[in-house]
CSV table of C-alpha atoms and ligand atoms in Angstrom, one decimal:
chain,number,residue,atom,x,y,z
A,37,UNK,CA,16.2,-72.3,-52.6
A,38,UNK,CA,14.7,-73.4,-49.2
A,39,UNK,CA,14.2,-71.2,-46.7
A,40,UNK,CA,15.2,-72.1,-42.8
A,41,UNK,CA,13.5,-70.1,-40.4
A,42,UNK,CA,15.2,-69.1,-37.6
A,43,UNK,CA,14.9,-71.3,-34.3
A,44,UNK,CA,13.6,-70.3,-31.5
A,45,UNK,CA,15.3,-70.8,-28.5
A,46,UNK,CA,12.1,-71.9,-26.0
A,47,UNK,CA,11.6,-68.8,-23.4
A,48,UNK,CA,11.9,-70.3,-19.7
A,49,UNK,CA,8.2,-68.3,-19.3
A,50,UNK,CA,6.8,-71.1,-21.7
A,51,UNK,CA,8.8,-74.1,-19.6
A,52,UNK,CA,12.1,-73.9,-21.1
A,53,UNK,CA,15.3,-73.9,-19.3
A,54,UNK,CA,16.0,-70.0,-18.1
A,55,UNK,CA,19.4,-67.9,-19.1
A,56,UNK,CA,20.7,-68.7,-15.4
A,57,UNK,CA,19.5,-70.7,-12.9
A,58,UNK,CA,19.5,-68.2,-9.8
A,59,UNK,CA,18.1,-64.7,-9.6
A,60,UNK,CA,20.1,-62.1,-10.9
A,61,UNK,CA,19.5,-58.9,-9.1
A,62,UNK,CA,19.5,-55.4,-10.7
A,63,UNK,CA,21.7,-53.8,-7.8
A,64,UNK,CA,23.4,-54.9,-5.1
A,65,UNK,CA,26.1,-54.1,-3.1
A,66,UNK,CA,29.2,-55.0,-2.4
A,67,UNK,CA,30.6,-55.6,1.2
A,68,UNK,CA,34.3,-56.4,1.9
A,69,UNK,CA,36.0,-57.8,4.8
A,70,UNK,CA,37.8,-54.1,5.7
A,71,UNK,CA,34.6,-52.7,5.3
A,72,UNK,CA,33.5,-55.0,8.3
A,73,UNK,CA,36.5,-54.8,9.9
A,74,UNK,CA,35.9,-50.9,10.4
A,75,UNK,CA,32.4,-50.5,11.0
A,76,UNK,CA,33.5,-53.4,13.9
A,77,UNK,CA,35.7,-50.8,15.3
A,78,UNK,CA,33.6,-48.3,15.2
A,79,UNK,CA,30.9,-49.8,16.6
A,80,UNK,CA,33.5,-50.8,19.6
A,81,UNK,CA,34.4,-46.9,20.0
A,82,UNK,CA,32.8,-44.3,22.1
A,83,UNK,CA,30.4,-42.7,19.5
A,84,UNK,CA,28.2,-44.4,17.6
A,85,UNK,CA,26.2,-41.4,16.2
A,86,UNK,CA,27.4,-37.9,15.1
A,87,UNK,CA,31.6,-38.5,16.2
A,88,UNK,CA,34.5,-38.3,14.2
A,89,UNK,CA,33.6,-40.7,11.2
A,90,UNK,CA,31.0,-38.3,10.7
A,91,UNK,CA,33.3,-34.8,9.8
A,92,UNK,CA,35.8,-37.2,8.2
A,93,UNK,CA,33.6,-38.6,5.8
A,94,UNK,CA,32.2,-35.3,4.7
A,95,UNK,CA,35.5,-34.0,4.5
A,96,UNK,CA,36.6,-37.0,2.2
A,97,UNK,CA,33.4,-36.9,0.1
A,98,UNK,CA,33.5,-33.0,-0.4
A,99,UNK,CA,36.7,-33.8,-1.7
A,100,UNK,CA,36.1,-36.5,-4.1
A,101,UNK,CA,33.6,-34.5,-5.6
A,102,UNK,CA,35.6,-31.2,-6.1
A,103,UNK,CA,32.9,-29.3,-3.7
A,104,UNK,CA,34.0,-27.0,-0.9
A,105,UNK,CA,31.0,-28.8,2.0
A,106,UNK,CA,29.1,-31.9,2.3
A,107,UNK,CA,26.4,-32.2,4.9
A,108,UNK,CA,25.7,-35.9,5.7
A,109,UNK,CA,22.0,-37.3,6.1
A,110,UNK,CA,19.9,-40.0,7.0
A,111,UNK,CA,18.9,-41.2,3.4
A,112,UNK,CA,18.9,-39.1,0.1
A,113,UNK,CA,15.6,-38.8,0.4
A,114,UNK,CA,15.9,-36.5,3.7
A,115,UNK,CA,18.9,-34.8,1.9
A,116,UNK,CA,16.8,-33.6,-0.8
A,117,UNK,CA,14.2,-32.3,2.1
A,118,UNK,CA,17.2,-30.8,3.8
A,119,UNK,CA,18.5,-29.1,-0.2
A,120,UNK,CA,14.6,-27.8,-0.6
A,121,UNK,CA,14.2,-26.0,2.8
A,122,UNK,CA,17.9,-24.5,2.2
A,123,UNK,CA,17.0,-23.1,-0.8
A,124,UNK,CA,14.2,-21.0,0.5
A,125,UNK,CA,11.0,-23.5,-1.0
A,126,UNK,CA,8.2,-22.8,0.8
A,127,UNK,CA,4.1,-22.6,0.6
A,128,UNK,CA,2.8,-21.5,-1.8
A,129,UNK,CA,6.1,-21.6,-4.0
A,130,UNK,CA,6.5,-24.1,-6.9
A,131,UNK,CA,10.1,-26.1,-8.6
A,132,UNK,CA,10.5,-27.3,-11.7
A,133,UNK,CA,11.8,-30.9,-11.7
A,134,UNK,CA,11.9,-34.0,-14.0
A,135,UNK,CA,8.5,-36.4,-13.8
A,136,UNK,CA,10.9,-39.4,-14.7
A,137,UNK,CA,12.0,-39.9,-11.1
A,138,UNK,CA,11.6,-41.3,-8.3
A,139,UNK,CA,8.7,-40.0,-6.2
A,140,UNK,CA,10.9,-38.5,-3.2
A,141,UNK,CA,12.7,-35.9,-6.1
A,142,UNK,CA,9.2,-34.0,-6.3
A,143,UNK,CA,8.1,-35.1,-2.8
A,144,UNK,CA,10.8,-32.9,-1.0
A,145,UNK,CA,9.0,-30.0,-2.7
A,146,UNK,CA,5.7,-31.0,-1.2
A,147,UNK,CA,7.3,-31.3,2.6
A,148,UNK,CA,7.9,-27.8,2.3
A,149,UNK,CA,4.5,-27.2,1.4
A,150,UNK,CA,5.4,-25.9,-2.3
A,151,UNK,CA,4.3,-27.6,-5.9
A,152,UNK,CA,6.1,-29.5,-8.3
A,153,UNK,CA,5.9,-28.6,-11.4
A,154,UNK,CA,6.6,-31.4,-14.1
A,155,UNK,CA,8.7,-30.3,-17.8
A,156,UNK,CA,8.7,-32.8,-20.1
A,157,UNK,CA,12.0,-34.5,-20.8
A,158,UNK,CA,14.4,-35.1,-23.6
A,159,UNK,CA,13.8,-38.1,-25.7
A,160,UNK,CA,17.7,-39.0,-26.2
A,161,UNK,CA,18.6,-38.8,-22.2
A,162,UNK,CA,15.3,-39.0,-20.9
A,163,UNK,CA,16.5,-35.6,-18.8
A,164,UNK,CA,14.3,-32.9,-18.2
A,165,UNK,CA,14.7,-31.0,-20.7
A,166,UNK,CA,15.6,-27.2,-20.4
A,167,UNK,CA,13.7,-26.0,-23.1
A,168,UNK,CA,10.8,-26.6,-21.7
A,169,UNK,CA,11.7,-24.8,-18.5
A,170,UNK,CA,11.6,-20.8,-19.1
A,171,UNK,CA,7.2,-21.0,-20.1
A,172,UNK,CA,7.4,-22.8,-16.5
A,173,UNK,CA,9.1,-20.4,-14.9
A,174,UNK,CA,6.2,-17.6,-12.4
A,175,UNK,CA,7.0,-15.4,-9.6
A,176,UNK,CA,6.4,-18.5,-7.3
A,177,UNK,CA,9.2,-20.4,-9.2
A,178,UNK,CA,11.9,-20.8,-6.2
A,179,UNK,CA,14.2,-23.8,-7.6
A,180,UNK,CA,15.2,-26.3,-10.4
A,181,UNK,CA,15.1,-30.1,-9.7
A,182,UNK,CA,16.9,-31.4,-12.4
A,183,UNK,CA,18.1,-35.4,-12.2
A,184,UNK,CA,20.6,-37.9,-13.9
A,185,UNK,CA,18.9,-40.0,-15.0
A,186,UNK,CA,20.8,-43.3,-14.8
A,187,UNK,CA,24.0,-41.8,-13.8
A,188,UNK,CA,24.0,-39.2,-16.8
A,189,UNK,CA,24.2,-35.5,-15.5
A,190,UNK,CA,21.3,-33.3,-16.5
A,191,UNK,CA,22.2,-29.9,-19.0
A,192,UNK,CA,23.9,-28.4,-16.2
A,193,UNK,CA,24.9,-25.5,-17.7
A,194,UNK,CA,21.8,-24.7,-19.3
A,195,UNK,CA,20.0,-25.4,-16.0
A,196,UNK,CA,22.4,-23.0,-14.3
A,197,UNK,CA,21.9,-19.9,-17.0
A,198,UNK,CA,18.1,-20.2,-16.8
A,199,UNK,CA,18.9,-20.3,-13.0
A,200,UNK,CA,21.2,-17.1,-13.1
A,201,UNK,CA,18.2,-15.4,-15.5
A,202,UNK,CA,15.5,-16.0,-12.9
A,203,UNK,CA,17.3,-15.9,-9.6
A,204,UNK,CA,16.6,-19.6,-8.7
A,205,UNK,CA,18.4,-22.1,-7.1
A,206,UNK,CA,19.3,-25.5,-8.9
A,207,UNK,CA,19.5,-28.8,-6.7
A,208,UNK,CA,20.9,-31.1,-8.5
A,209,UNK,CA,19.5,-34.7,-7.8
A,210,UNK,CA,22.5,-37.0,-8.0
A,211,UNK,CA,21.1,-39.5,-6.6
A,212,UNK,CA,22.2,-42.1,-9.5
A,213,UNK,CA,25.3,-40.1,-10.4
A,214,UNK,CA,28.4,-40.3,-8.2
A,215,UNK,CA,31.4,-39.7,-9.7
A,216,UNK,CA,29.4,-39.0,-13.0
A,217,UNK,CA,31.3,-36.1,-15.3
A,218,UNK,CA,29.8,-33.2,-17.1
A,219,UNK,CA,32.3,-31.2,-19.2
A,220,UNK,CA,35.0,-33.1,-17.3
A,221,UNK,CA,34.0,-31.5,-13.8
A,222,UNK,CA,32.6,-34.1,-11.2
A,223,UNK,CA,28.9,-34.0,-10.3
A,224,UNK,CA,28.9,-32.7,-6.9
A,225,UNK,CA,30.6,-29.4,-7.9
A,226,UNK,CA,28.6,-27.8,-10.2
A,227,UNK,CA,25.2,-27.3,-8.8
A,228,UNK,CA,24.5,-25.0,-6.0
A,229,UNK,CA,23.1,-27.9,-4.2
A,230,UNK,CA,24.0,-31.4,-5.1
A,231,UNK,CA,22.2,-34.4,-3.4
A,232,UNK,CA,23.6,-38.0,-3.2
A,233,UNK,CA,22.0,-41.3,-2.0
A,234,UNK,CA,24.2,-44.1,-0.2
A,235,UNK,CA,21.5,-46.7,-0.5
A,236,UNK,CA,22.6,-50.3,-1.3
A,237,UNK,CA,22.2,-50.0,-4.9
A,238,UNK,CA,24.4,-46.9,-5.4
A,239,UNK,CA,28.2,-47.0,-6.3
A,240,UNK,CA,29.0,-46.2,-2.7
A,241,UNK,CA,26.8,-47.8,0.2
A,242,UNK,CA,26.2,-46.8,4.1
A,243,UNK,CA,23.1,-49.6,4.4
A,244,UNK,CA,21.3,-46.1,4.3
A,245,UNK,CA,23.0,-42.4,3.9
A,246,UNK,CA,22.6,-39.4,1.8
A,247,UNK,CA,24.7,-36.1,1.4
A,248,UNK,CA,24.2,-32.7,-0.2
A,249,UNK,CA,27.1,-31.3,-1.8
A,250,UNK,CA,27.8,-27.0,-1.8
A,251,UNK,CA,30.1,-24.7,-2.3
A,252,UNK,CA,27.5,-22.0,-0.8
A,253,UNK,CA,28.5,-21.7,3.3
A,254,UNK,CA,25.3,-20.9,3.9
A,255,UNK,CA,23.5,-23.6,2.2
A,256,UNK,CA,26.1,-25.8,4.4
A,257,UNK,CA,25.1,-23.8,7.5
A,258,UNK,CA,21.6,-24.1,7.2
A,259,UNK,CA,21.9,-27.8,5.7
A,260,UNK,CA,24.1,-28.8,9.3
A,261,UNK,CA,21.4,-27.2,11.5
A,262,UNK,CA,18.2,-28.7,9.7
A,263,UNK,CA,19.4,-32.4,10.0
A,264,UNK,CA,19.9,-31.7,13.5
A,265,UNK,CA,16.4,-30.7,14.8
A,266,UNK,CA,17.7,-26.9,13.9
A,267,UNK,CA,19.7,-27.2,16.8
A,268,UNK,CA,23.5,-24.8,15.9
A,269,UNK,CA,25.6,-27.1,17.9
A,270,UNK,CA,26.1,-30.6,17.7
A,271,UNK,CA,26.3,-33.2,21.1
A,272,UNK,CA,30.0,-33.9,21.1
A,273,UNK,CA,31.4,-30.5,20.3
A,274,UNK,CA,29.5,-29.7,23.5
A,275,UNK,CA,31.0,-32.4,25.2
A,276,UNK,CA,34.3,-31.2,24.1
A,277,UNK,CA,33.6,-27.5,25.3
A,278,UNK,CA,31.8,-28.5,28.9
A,279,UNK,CA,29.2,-26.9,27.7
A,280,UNK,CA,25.0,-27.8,28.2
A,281,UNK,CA,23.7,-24.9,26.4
A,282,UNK,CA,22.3,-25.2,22.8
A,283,UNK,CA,20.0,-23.0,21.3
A,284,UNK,CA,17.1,-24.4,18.3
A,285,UNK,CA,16.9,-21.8,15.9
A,286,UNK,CA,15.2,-23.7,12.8
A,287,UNK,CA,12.6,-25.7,12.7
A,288,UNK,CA,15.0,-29.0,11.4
A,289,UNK,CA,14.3,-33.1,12.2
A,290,UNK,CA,16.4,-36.1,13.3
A,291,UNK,CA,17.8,-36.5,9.6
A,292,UNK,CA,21.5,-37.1,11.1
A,293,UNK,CA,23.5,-39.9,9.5
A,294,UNK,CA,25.5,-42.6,12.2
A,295,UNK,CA,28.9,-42.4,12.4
A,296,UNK,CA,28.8,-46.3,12.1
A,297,UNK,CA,27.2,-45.7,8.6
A,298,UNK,CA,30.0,-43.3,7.8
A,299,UNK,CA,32.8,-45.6,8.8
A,300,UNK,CA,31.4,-47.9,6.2
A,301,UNK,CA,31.1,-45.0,3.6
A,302,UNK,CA,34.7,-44.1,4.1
A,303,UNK,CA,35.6,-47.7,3.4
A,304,UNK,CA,33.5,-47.7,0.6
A,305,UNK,CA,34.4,-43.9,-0.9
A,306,UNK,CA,38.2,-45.6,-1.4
A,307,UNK,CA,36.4,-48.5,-3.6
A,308,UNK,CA,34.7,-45.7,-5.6
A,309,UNK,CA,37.2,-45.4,-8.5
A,310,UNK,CA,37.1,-48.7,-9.4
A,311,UNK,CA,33.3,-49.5,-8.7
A,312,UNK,CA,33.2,-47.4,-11.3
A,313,UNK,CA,35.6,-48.2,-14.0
A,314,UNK,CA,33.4,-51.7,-13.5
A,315,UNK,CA,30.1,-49.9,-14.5
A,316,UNK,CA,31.3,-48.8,-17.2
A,317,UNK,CA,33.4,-51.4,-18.5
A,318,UNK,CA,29.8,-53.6,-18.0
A,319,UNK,CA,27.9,-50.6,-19.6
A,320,UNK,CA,30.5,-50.7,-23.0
A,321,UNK,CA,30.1,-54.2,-23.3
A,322,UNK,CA,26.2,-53.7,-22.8
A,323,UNK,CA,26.3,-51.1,-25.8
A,324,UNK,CA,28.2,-53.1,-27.6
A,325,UNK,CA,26.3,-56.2,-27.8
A,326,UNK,CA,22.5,-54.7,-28.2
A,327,UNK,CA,23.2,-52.0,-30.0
A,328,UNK,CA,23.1,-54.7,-32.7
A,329,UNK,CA,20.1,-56.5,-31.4
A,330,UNK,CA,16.5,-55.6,-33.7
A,331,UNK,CA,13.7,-54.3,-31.0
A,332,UNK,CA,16.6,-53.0,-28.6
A,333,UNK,CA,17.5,-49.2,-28.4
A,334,UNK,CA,20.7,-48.6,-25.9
A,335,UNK,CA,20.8,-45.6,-23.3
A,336,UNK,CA,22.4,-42.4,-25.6
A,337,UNK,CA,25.5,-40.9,-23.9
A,338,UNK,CA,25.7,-37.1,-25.0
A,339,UNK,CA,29.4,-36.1,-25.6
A,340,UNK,CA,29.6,-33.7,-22.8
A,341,UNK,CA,29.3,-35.9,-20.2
A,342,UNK,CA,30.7,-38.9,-18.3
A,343,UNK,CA,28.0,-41.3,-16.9
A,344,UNK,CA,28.0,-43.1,-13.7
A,345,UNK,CA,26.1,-45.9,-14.7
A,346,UNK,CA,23.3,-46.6,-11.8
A,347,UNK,CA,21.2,-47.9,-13.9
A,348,UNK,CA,21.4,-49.2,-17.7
A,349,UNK,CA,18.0,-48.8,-19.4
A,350,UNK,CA,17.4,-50.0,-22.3
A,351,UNK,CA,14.3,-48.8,-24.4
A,352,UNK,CA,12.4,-51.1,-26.9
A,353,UNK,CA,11.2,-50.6,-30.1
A,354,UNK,CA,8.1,-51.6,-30.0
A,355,UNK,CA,7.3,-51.0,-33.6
A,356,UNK,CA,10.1,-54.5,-34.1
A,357,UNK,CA,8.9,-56.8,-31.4
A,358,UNK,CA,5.5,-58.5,-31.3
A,359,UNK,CA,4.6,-58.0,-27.9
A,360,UNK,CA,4.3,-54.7,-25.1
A,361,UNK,CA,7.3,-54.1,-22.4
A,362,UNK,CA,5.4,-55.2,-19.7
A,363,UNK,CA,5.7,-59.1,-21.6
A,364,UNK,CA,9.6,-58.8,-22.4
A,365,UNK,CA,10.0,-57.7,-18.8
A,366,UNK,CA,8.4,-60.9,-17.7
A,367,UNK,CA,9.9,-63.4,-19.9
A,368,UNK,CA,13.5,-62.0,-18.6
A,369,UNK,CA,12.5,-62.3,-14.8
A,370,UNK,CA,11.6,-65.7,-15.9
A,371,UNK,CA,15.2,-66.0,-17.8
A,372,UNK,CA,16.3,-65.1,-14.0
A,373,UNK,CA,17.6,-61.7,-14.8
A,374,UNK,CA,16.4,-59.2,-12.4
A,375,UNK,CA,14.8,-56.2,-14.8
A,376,UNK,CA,13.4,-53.4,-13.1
A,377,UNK,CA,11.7,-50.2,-14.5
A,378,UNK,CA,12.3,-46.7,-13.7
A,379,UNK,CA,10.5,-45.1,-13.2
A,380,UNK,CA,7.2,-45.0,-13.3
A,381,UNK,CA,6.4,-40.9,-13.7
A,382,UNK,CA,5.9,-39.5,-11.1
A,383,UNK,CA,2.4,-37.7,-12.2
A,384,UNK,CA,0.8,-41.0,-12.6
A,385,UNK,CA,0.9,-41.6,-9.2
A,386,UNK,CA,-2.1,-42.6,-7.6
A,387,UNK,CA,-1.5,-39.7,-4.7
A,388,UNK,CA,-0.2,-36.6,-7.4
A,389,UNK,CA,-3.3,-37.8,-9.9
A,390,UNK,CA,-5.2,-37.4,-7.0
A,391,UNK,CA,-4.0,-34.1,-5.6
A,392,UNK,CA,-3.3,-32.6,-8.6
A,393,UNK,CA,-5.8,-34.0,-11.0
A,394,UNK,CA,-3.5,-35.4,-13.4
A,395,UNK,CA,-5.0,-38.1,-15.7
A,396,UNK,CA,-1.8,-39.3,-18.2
A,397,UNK,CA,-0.9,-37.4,-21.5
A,398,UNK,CA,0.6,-34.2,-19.7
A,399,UNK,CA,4.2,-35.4,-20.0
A,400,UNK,CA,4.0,-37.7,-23.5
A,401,UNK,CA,8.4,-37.9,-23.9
A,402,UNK,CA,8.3,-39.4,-20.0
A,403,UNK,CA,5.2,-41.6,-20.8
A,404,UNK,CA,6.0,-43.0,-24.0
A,405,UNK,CA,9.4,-43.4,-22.5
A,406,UNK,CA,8.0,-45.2,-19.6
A,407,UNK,CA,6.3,-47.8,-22.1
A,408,UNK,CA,9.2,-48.8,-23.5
A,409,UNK,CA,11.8,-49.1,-20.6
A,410,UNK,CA,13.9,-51.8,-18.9
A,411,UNK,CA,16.4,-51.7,-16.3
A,412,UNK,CA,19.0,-54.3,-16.9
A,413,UNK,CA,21.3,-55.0,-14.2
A,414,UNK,CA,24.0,-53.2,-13.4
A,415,UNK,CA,26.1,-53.2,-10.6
A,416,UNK,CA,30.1,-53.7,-9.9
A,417,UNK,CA,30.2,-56.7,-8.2
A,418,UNK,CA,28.6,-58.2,-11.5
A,419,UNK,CA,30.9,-60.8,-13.0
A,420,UNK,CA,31.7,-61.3,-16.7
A,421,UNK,CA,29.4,-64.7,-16.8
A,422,UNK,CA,26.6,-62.2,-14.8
A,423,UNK,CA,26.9,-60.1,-17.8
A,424,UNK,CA,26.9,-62.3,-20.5
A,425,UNK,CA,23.8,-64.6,-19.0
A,426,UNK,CA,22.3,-60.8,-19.4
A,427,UNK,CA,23.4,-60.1,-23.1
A,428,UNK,CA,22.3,-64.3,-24.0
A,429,UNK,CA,18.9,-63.6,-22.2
A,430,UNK,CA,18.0,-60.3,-24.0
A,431,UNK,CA,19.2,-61.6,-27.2
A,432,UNK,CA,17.1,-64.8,-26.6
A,433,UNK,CA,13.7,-63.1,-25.6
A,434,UNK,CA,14.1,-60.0,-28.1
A,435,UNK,CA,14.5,-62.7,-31.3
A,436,UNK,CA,11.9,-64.4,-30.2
A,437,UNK,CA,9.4,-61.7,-29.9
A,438,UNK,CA,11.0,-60.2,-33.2
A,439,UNK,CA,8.6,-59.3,-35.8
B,580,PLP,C1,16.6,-40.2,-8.3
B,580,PLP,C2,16.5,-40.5,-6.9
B,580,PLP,N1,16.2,-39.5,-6.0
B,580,PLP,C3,16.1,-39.7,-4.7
B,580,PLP,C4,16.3,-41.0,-4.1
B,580,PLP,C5,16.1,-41.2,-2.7
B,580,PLP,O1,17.2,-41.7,-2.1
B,580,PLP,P1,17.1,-42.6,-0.7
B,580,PLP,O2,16.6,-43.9,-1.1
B,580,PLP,O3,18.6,-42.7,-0.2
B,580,PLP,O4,16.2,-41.9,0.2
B,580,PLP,C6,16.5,-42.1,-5.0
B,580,PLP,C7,16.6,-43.4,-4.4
B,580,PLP,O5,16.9,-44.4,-5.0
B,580,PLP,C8,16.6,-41.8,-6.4
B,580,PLP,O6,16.8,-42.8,-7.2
C-alpha cells in the first residue's frame, strides 16, 4: 500500500495566497446610524459634559447588571483607580490580583502608593486562582483584584469568603466581562466593587468610558466625589440650585466621563443583548471547529459560569506543532487574521522587573500560559465568512506546522 502524505496548503508567510485578502482585526466596534444620530443630538444640546446622559446611563447600566450604583469614568483604567482609593488601598498596603492582565489591573494599586502582589493562576481558566491567595494574605493585605479573563468571571464566591475571612474588599475587574454570568447572577452584582471598560473593543463602546459597579452607598459616594476632583457637588446641580458654593473634600482628579460618550453608551447598552448572543454564537462555532484541530487547545468554560466572550484564546500544544507561538502568530497575521496575545504578565514588565526585581519563573501557570496563547478575533460585528476565513486559516497553519 502507498502512502500519500498529506498536502500542504502553502502558508501566505512563505508567498502563498493568505486565508483573506484584507486585515481581519481582533476587536472592533460596531457603530450604527441611531448611535450617530444621538450622540448628534447630544452634541447639539446644552451639556456636553456631566448633564443628563450622564445619570441616565448609570441608572440604565446599574440596572442591566443587577447592581444598586454605577459611577461613570473616563476609561476603565481610571475606574479601577477610582475602585482602589474607595476601598481604602493606600501606602504601604498591598492587593492580591491576577499577573495575567493587563498592566493598568495592578497599576491602580501602585497610584495609591500600595503593592501588588501577584498569585499564580489556574491552568483551566487562566484566573487567579484562590488557592493560592490565603499564604498571600498579611496585615497590609487591603483588597482582592481578581479578573475575567476573557469574559469568564473569576471564583467569585471563593474570592468573596476569603474576603469575608480577612476583612478585605474584592474589586472585581470586569473589564472583559459585561454581561458575563457566574452562578446565573450578572457580573456587576456580585463583587463589592465591579469595574467595566467601554473601550472600542468591549461589547459596549463610548470611544472611551469606564464604570464601577456597587451595591455599597458608600463605595458610590466616595467613587462620585473622586472622579470629580473630590469635589461633593457636581456643576449642573449647582446650576439647578443658584448655588456657587462647592466644597473639595478628597483629594479626587478629572476622571469624569462626557455626557456625549454616554449618549453613545446608552445607544449601545440597548445592542448589548444581542452583541452578545453574537459572541457566543462565534465562540460555539470556534469550539466547535478546533477542538478537533491536533496542536489546538480551546478556552475551558467552567459550568458555573456564563462567559462574555472579549477575547477567544486559544492555547497551543506545543508538544504537537513543530514550531514556538511566536511563529504560528506570525504566519496567521500573514493569513490576514488579526491575532493578538494577552497578555503578556504583568511581572515581566520592563518597569515591575525593575521596581520589584522580578526576573521570570515567579508565576510558571501565567508564564507557561503566556507561551502558548493566541487571541483569535472575536467581536459581534464579525460575519460568518469573518469567522470561517478564521477557522480555514488556523486549520491551515496548525496542519502545516503539525508534527
Ligand atoms: C483587564 C483589563 N483591565 C483594565 C483595562 C483598562 O481599561 P481602559 O482601556 O478602558 O482604561 C483593560 C483594557 O482593555 C483590561 O483589558
Amino acid at each position: 500500500m502507498t502512502m500519500v502524505a498529506p498536502t500542504r496548503e502553502a502558508l501566505a508567510i512563505h508567498g502563498g495566497t493568505p486565508a483573506r485578502s484584507t486585515l481581519l482585526p481582533y476587536g472592533r466596534q460596531t457603530i450604527d446610524e441611531d448611535d450617530v444620530q444621538a450622540v448628534v443630538e447630544t452634541l447639539r444640546s446644552d451639556w456636553l459634559t456631566t448633564g443628563p446622559k450622564v445619570a441616565e446611563f448609570e441608572e440604565a447600566f446599574a440596572a442591566w447588571v443587577g447592581a444598586r450604583y454605577a459611577v461613570s469614568f473616563s476609561n476603565g483604567t481610571a475606574a479601577l483607580h477610582g475602585a482602589a482609593f474607595a476601598a481604602g488601598i493606600a501606602s504601604g498596603e498591598e492587593a492580591i490580583t491576577s499577573p495575567l492582565t493587563f498592566a493598568a489591573t495592578a497599576n491602580c494599586i501602585l497610584y495609591q502608593g500600595g503593592t501588588p502582589i501577584f498569585a499564580d493562576i489556574a491552568a483551566d481558566t487562566l484566573n487567579i486562582d484562590p488557592d493560592g491567595i490565603p499564604s498571600l494574605i498579611t496585615s497590609r493585605t487591603k483588597a482582592l483584584l481578581p479578573v475575567d479573563y476573557a469574559g469568564r468571571p473569576a471564583d467569585l464566591e471563593r474570592m468573596l469568603g476569603i474576603a469575608a475571612e480577612h476583612e478585605l474588599t474584592v474589586i472585581e475587574d470586569a473589564c472583559h466581562a459585561i454581561g458575563a454570568e457566574y452562578r446565573g447572577r450578572r457580573v456587576g452584582s456580585i463583587s463589592h466593587m465591579t469595574v467595566f471598560s467601554f473601550h472600542p473593543v468591549k461589547h459596549l463602546t463610548t470611544g472611551e468610558g469606564g464604570m464601577v459597579t456597587t451595591n455599597n452607598e458608600k463605595f458610590a459616594d466616595t467613587l462620585r466625589k473622586f472622579r470629580n476632583h473630590g469635589i461633593s457637588s457636581n456643576a449642573r446641580d449647582r446650576q439647578r440650585q443658584a448655588q456657587y458654593h462647592y466644597e473639595m473634600v478628597l483629594l479626587g482628579f478629572n476622571y469624569r466621563l462626557t455626557d456625549i460618550a454616554c449618549t453613545l453608551g446608552l445607544r449601545q447598552l440597548t445592542k448589548l443583548r444581542s452583541n452578545l448572543a453574537r459572541r457566543r454564537e462565534i465562540a460555539a462555532r470556534y469550539t466547535s471547529a478546533l477542538q478537533k484541530i491536533p496542536g489546538i487547545i480551546v478556552p475551558s468554560v467552567r459550568d458555573d459560569v456564563l462567559p462574555a466572550w472579549h477575547l477567544y484564546p486559544i492555547r497551543l500544544d506545543l508538544s504537537q506543532l513543530s514550531v514556538v507561538r511566536d511563529e504560528i502568530f506570525r504566519a496567521l497575521r500573514a493569513e490576514n487574521i488579526g491575532v493578538n496575545v494577552h497578555y503578556i504578565p504583568v511581572h515581566l514588565h520592563p518597569y515591575y522587573r525593575e521596581r520589584f526585581g522580578y526576573r521570570g519563573g515567579e508565576f510558571p501557570v501565567a508564564e507557561n500560559a503566556y507561551q502558548r496563547l493566541i487571541s483569535l478575533p472575536m467581536f459581534h460585528g464579525m460575519t460568518d465568512d469573518d469567522v470561517q476565513d478564521v477557522l480555514d486559516a488556523v486549520g491551515k497553519v496548525a496542519s502545516y506546522f503539525a508534527r
